[in-house]
XYZ file of C-alpha atoms in Angstrom:
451
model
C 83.070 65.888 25.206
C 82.459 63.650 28.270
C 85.872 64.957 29.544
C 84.962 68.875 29.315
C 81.725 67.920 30.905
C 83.333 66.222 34.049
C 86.364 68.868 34.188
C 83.210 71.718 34.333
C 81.632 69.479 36.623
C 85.163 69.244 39.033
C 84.786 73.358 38.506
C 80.985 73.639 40.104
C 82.084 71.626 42.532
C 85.122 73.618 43.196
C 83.398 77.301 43.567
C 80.344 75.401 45.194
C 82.983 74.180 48.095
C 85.143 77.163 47.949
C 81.833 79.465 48.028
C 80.713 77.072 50.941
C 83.943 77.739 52.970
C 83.235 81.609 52.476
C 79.935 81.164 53.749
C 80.715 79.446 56.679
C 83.681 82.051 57.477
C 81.440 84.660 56.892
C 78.762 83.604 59.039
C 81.092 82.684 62.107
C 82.674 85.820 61.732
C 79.307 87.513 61.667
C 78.224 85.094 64.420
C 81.445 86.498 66.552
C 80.607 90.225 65.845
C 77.306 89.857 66.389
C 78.027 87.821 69.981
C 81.069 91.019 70.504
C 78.375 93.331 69.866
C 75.797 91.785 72.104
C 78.659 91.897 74.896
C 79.774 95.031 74.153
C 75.938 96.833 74.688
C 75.526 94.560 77.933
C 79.182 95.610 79.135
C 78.165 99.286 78.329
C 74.450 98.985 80.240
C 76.121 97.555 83.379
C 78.719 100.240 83.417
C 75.821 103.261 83.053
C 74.055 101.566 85.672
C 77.105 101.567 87.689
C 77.677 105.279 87.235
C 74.217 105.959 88.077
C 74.907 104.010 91.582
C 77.800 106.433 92.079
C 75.251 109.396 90.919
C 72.836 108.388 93.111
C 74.937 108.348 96.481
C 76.913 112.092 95.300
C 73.481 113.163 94.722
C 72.305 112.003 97.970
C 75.652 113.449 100.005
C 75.548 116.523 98.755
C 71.680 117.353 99.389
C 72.372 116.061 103.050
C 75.568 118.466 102.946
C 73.555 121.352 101.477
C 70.740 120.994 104.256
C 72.888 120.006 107.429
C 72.040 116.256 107.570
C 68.527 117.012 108.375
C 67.901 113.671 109.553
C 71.125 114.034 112.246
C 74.851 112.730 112.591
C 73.740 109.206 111.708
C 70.637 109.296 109.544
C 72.495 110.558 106.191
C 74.267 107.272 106.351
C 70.569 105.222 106.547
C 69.298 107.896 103.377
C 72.309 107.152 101.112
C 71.673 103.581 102.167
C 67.896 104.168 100.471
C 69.289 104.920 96.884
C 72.089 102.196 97.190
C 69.551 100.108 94.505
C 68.289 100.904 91.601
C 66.731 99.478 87.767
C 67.494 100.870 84.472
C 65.995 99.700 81.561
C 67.762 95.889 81.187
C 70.335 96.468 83.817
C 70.420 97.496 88.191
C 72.760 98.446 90.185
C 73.683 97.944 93.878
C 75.966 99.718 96.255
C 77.671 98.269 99.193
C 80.258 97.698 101.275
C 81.738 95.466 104.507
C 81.374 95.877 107.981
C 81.296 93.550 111.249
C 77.992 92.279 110.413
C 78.989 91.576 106.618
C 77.377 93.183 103.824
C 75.109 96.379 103.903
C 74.249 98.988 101.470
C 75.676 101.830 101.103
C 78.842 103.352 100.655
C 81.699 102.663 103.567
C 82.456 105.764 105.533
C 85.829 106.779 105.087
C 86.138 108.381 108.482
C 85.470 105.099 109.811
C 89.067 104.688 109.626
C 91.754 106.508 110.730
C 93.785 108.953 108.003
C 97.492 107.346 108.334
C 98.801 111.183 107.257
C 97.803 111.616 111.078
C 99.119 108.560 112.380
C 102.014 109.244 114.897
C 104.931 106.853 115.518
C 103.145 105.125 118.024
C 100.193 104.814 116.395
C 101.378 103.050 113.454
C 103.246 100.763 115.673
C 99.568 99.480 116.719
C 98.655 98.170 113.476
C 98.951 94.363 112.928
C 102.312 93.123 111.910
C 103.993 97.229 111.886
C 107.185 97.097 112.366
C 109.789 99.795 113.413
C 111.811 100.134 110.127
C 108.225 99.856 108.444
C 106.530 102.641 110.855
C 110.008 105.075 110.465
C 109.929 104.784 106.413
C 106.313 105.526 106.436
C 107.136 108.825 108.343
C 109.865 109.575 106.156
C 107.551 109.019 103.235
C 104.980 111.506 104.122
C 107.836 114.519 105.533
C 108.822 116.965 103.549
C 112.421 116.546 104.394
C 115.200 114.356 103.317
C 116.326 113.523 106.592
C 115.968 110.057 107.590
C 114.026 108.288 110.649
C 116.486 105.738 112.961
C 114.994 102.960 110.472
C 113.763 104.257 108.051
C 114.468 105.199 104.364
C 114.579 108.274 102.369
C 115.578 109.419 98.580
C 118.721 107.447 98.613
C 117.261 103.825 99.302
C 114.749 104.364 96.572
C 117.068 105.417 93.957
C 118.830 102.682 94.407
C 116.660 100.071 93.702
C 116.320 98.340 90.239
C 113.381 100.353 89.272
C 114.533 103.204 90.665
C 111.320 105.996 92.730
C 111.453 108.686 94.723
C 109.356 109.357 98.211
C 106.241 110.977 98.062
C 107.342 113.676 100.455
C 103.937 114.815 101.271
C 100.511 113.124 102.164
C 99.895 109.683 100.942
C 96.794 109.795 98.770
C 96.290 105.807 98.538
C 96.360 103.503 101.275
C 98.085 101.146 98.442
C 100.914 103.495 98.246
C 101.533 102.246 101.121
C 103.211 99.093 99.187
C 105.591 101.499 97.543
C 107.115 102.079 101.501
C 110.306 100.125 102.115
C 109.461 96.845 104.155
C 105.443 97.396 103.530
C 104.172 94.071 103.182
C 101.153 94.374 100.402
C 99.634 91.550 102.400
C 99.646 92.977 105.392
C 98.108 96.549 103.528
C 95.315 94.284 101.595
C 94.456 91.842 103.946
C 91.877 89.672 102.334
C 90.535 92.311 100.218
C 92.864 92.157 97.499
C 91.206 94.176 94.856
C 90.755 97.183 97.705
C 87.102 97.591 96.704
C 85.729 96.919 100.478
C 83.492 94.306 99.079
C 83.907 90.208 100.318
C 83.893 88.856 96.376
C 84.377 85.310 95.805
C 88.057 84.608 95.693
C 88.409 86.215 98.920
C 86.152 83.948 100.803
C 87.688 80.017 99.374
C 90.456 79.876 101.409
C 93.602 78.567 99.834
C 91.355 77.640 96.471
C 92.375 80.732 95.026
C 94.403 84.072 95.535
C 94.815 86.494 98.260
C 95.007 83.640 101.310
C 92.124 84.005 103.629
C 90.576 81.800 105.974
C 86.988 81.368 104.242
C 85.180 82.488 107.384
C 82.716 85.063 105.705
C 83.986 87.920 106.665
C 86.388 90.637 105.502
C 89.506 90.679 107.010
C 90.944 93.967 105.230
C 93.784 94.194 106.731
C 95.283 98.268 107.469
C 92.792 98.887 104.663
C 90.505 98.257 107.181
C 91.449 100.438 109.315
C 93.388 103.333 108.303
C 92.707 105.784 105.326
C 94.227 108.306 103.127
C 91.195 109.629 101.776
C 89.144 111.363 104.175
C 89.368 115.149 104.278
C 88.168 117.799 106.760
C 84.668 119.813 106.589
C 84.863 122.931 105.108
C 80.938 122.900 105.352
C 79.743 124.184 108.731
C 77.033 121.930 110.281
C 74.385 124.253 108.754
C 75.311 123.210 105.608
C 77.294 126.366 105.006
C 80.595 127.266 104.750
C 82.024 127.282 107.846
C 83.377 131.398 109.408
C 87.016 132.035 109.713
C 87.136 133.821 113.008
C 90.440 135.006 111.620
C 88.505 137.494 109.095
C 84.665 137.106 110.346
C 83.103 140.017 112.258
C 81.545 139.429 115.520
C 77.720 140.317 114.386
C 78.081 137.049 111.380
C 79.530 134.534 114.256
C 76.884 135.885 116.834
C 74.172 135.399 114.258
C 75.523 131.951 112.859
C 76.624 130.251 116.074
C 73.337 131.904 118.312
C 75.490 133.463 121.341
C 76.179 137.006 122.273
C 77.567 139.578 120.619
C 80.165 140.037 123.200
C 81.200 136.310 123.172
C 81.274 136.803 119.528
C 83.728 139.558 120.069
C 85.852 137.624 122.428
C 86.487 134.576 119.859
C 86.998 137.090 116.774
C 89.621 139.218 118.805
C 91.464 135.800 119.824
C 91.574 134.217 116.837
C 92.702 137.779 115.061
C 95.157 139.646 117.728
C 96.524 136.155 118.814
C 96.826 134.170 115.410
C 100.153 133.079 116.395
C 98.688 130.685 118.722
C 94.718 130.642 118.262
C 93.779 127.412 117.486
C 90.349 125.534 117.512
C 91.433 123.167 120.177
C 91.933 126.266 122.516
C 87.901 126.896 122.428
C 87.463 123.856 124.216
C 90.477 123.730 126.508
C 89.593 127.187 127.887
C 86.672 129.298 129.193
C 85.490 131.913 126.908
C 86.696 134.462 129.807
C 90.286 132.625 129.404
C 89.802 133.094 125.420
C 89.272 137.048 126.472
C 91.925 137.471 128.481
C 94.788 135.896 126.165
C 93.169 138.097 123.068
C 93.744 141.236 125.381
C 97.567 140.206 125.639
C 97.524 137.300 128.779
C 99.971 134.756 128.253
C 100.165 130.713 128.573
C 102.360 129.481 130.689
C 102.402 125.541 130.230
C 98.534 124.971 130.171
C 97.669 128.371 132.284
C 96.504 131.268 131.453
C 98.368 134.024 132.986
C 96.867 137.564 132.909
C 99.489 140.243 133.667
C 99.534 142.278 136.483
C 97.306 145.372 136.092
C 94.970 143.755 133.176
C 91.582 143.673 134.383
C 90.280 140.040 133.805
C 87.407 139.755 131.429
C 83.640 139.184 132.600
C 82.553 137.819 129.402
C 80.170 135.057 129.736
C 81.277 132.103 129.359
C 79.875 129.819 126.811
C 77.065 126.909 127.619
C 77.892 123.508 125.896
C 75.150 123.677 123.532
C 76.561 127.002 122.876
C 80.347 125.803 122.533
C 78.647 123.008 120.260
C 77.327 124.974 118.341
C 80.518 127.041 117.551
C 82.330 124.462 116.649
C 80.138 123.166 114.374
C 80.037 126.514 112.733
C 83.428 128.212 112.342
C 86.789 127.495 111.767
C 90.557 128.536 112.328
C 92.092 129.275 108.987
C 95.305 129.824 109.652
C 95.992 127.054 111.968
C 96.291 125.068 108.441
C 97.074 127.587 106.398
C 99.401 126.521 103.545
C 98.473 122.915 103.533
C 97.286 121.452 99.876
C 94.684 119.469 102.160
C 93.809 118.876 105.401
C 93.414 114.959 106.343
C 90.015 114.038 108.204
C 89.671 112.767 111.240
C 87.962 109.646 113.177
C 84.200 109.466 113.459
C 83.015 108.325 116.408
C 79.782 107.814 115.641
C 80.411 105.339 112.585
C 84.006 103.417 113.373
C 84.318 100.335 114.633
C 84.981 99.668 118.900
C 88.222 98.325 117.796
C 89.160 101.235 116.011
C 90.528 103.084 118.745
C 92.550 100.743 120.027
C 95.215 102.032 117.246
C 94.903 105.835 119.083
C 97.413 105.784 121.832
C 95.910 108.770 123.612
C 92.578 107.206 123.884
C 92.807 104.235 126.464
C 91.261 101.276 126.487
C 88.654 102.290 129.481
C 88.223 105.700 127.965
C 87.349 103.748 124.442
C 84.960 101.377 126.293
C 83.308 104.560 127.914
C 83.069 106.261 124.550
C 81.546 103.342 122.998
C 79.165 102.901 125.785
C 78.079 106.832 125.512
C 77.232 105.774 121.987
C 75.257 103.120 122.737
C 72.898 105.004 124.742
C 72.172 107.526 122.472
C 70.184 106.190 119.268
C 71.116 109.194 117.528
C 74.504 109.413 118.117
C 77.141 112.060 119.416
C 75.678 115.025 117.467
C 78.782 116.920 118.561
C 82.615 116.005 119.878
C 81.628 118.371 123.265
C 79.107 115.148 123.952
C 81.941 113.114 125.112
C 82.395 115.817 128.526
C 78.776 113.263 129.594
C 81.415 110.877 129.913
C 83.305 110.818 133.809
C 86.282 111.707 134.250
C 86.802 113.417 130.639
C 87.218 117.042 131.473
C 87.370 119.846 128.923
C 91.438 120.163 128.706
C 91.400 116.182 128.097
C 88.794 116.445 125.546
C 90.914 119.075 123.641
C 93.713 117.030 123.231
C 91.428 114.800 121.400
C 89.584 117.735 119.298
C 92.038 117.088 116.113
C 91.335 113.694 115.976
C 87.687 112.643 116.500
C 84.399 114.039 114.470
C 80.875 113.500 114.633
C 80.427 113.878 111.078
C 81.662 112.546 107.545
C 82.635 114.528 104.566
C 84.349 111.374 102.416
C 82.778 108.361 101.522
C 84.086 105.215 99.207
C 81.257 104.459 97.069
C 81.441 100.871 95.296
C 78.683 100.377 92.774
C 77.780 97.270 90.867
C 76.194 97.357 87.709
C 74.469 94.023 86.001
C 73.201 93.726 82.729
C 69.975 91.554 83.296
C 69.677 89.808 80.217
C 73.750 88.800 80.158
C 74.260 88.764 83.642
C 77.428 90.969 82.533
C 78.792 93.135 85.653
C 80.683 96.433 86.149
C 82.108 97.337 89.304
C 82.979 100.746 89.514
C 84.954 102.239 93.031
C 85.172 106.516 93.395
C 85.559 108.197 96.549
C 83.422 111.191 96.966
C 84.621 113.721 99.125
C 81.441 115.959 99.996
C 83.570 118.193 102.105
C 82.211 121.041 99.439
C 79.410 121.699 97.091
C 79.413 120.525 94.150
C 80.672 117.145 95.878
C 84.329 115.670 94.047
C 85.266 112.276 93.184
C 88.881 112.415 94.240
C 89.416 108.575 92.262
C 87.483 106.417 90.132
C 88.620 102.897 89.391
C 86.415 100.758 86.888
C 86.946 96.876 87.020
């Protein structure tokens, strides 16, 4: 009897411990879900908050699109700056980026940088560390041909490699395809800002603690990240906020009206830009007089950089064009055909938000015209509020200035927005990078990377 009662005792014992085990699995495993779950709502409030950071800024381009950057060529930058913060119930945001002074909010300005699908040659030779082979492979990467640069590499050298790519052949749409170029060095792309979000972030700034190198000095060294692009675009959005007139189909009463100048100088552009579309081009409205403009739409021909009108053609008596009034054109029409068949059309350099040292990688702008430029800047609080400002500066006449037309803006259409989402309680972050390209309404996020 004694025996059954100890071997039932053994048995209690037995479930009780067994039962115990359970328990404690099935508490730590609800313990575990419960802490997943917990991590799983903060991960998902830090990313919303994120997205509304990124909401907030498209929101914020594309009213200042929409109404012509009311508050002028640099006071969008200063509004999108004002919703670069914001609370959520249990979780803010920020958004910021790098400059020379170190942090700021706001989005970085993608036509702070140069586009490298406009970089020439020479111009790529004036980045840090470029080499030739490196410079000639990039060209041959963005072509549409198969023919190869003196050193650089086409189809064949990519094929043959172990993991075996082809060349773009067109555009590059990432400055980190970049590394995919024979020779490119992704340290020389990257710089200290590894992760490519424009932000300094801790492992950036230790020096040789951790990875990329850097030299722990505070400030972002981003390498040609820093200063060239591939994702600014051009305007298709006048300065009024509308879409800009093709002269090449436009009638002369809707430029007259838009632009605010006669209906004869009206007439003059429309008739170039239609009768002569072989060789109209925007740049032309600032190399020549309106009365030059005339006289090649009535069948005058160039003849290196003059205008020659034929013998017997009576020369035009148009007006010729003020430079508010030129301003004012160019801020309101365009060319079409003069890019007609490209999938995109890069952006260019604005001078009112890029860096002094920026132009130093622009060959055709020289180091005193640069220091002139930047000084022009610096004595106007508001900025260049159009490209046809630069003629203030001595010595730059209108056929130099044209020359320079397809590279430099006064406004942005693309900006890099990097917003940072924090769940209070957890301290649980999302960082979320898109690049907003405002260049038309409704504004598009050409990429979106969430880390």
């Amino acid at each position: 009897m004694r025996a059954r009662r100890g071997f039932a005792t053994l048995i209690v014992l037995w479930v009780v411990a067994i039962a115990a085990v359970v328990l404690v699995s099935v508490q730590r495993a609800s313990l575990g879900e419960a802490v997943a779950g917990r991590e799983a709502m903060a991960r998902t409030r830090a990313y919303w908050a994120a997205r509304s950071g990124i909401a907030a800024a498209v929101a914020q381009a594309e009213y200042s699109a929409l109404n012509g950057d009311p508050s002028g060529p640099l006071g969008y930058l200063q509004e999108l700056g004002l919703v670069a913060e914001g609370r959520l119930d249990g979780s803010v945001f920020q958004v910021a980026s790098e400059n020379v002074y170190g942090r700021v909010l706001g989005p970085r300005d993608a036509h702070a940088m140069i586009n490298v699908n406009t970089m020439s040659r020479d111009a790529l030779m004036t980045l840090p560390g470029m080499t030739e082979d490196v410079a000639d492979s990039i060209l041959d990467w963005v072509d549409d041909d198969d023919d190869t640069q003196p050193l650089g590499a086409e189809i064949g050298y990519y094929r043959a490699q172990a993991y075996s790519y082809e060349p773009r052949n067109a555009p590059l749409r990432s400055v980190e395809e970049m590394e995919l170029v024979a020779g490119a060095d992704p340290i020389l792309v990257r710089g200290e800002d590894w992760n490519l979000n424009g932000l300094l972030d801790p492992n950036e700034d230790d020096g040789d603690a951790s990875w990329p190198p850097d030299n722990a000095d505070g400030r972002l060294d981003a390498g040609w990240s820093g200063i060239i692009t591939a994702a600014s675009v051009g305007d298709s959005l006048a300065a009024s906020g509308e879409a800009r007139l093709d002269l090449g189909v436009a009638s002369a009463g809707d430029v007259a009206s838009r632009a605010g100048i006669a209906s004869d100088q009206a007439q003059a552009l429309v008739d170039y830009a239609q009768k002569r579309s072989d060789i109209a081009r925007m740049r032309d409205l600032v190399r020549y007089d309106l009365r030059q403009i005339a006289d090649l739409a009535n069948g005058a021909q160039l003849q290196g950089s003059r205008v020659v009108v034929p013998q017997g053609q009576a020369r035009s008596n148009v007006a010729s064009l003020t430079t508010e009034e030129l301003a004012r054109v160019l801020d309101e029409v365009t060319i079409a055909s003069e890019t007609a068949g490209a999938a995109s059309i890069p952006g260019k350099l604005n001078i009112n938000t890029c860096p002094a040292e920026t132009f130093q990688y622009l060959p055709a702008i020289d180091p005193a015209l640069a220091d002139a430029i930047i000084f022009e800047r610096e004595s106007r609080p508001d900025g260049f509020t159009s490209v046809i400002d630069l003629l203030a500066i001595p010595g730059l006449n209108r056929a130099r200035l044209a020359g320079l037309y397809d590279m430099l803006t006064v406004r942005s259409s693309t900006f890099i927005v990097t917003s940072r989402g924090r769940d209070i309680r957890s301290g649980v972050e999302v960082e979320i990078t898109a690049t907003v390209d405002r260049s038309r309404v409704p504004a598009v996020l050409q990429e979106v990377i969430v880390r």
